[in-house]
């Protein structure tokens, strides 16, 4: 099990995304790499953005139907967005909601009915809120598109303090 928080989260997200892209055929949709557990510092009453990278297959556009958390407990997954990557945009792994002065965040569009062009990467973003005192979790992030669906291999833990087990 791997646990990361803070600035290491963005580094892990980029490494996982790069590893996933380098090991798969360009003809397949890529979403997630090796299974990891990601601890996200989320205090009671706060909201965060949690993001993952997806790459559309080389031969087909993906028209997104929905992006959401899977089996969320003690947290609520809210609005979902997609940001095409490129033009110097860096994927968001986690950030306070809403991220301030962030080029990636500024380029977001609602996930529903968004299109990820063939062979291109996009940052999937879900707003997560924690209303109660209990820590929360989710078994992954799922993308549903016209013709299919896939859940990444990241388990999310939403805690007040990520330095404790």
mmCIF file of N, CA and C in Angstrom, residues 21 24-29 55-59 119:
data_model
loop_
_atom_site.group_PDB
_atom_site.id
_atom_site.type_symbol
_atom_site.label_atom_id
_atom_site.label_comp_id
_atom_site.label_asym_id
_atom_site.label_seq_id
_atom_site.Cartn_x
_atom_site.Cartn_y
_atom_site.Cartn_z
ATOM 1 N N UNK A 21 0.676 5.485 -19.534
ATOM 2 C CA UNK A 21 0.706 5.831 -20.953
ATOM 3 C C UNK A 21 1.831 5.130 -21.669
ATOM 4 N N UNK A 24 0.912 0.983 -22.279
ATOM 5 C CA UNK A 24 -0.262 0.497 -22.968
ATOM 6 C C UNK A 24 -0.206 0.843 -24.448
ATOM 7 N N UNK A 25 -0.921 0.062 -25.225
ATOM 8 C CA UNK A 25 -1.041 0.319 -26.650
ATOM 9 C C UNK A 25 -1.803 1.616 -26.864
ATOM 10 N N UNK A 26 -1.467 2.341 -27.926
ATOM 11 C CA UNK A 26 -2.189 3.567 -28.246
ATOM 12 C C UNK A 26 -3.617 3.287 -28.685
ATOM 13 N N UNK A 27 -3.953 2.017 -28.973
ATOM 14 C CA UNK A 27 -5.289 1.663 -29.424
ATOM 15 C C UNK A 27 -6.248 1.419 -28.263
ATOM 16 N N UNK A 28 -5.780 1.539 -27.028
ATOM 17 C CA UNK A 28 -6.612 1.293 -25.864
ATOM 18 C C UNK A 28 -6.789 2.566 -25.048
ATOM 19 N N UNK A 29 -7.932 2.666 -24.392
ATOM 20 C CA UNK A 29 -8.156 3.753 -23.468
ATOM 21 C C UNK A 29 -7.314 3.501 -22.221
ATOM 22 N N UNK A 55 -6.448 8.786 -21.191
ATOM 23 C CA UNK A 55 -6.064 8.968 -22.591
ATOM 24 C C UNK A 55 -7.038 8.187 -23.458
ATOM 25 N N UNK A 56 -7.629 8.875 -24.420
ATOM 26 C CA UNK A 56 -8.545 8.231 -25.366
ATOM 27 C C UNK A 56 -7.738 7.328 -26.290
ATOM 28 N N UNK A 57 -8.360 6.251 -26.798
ATOM 29 C CA UNK A 57 -7.647 5.395 -27.754
ATOM 30 C C UNK A 57 -7.320 6.181 -29.021
ATOM 31 N N UNK A 58 -6.282 5.767 -29.723
ATOM 32 C CA UNK A 58 -5.840 6.480 -30.916
ATOM 33 C C UNK A 58 -6.907 6.517 -32.001
ATOM 34 N N UNK A 59 -7.752 5.500 -32.056
ATOM 35 C CA UNK A 59 -8.701 5.406 -33.157
ATOM 36 C C UNK A 59 -10.101 5.920 -32.891
ATOM 37 N N UNK A 119 -6.638 9.701 -29.049
ATOM 38 C CA UNK A 119 -5.210 9.761 -28.731
ATOM 39 C C UNK A 119 -4.800 10.861 -27.776
#
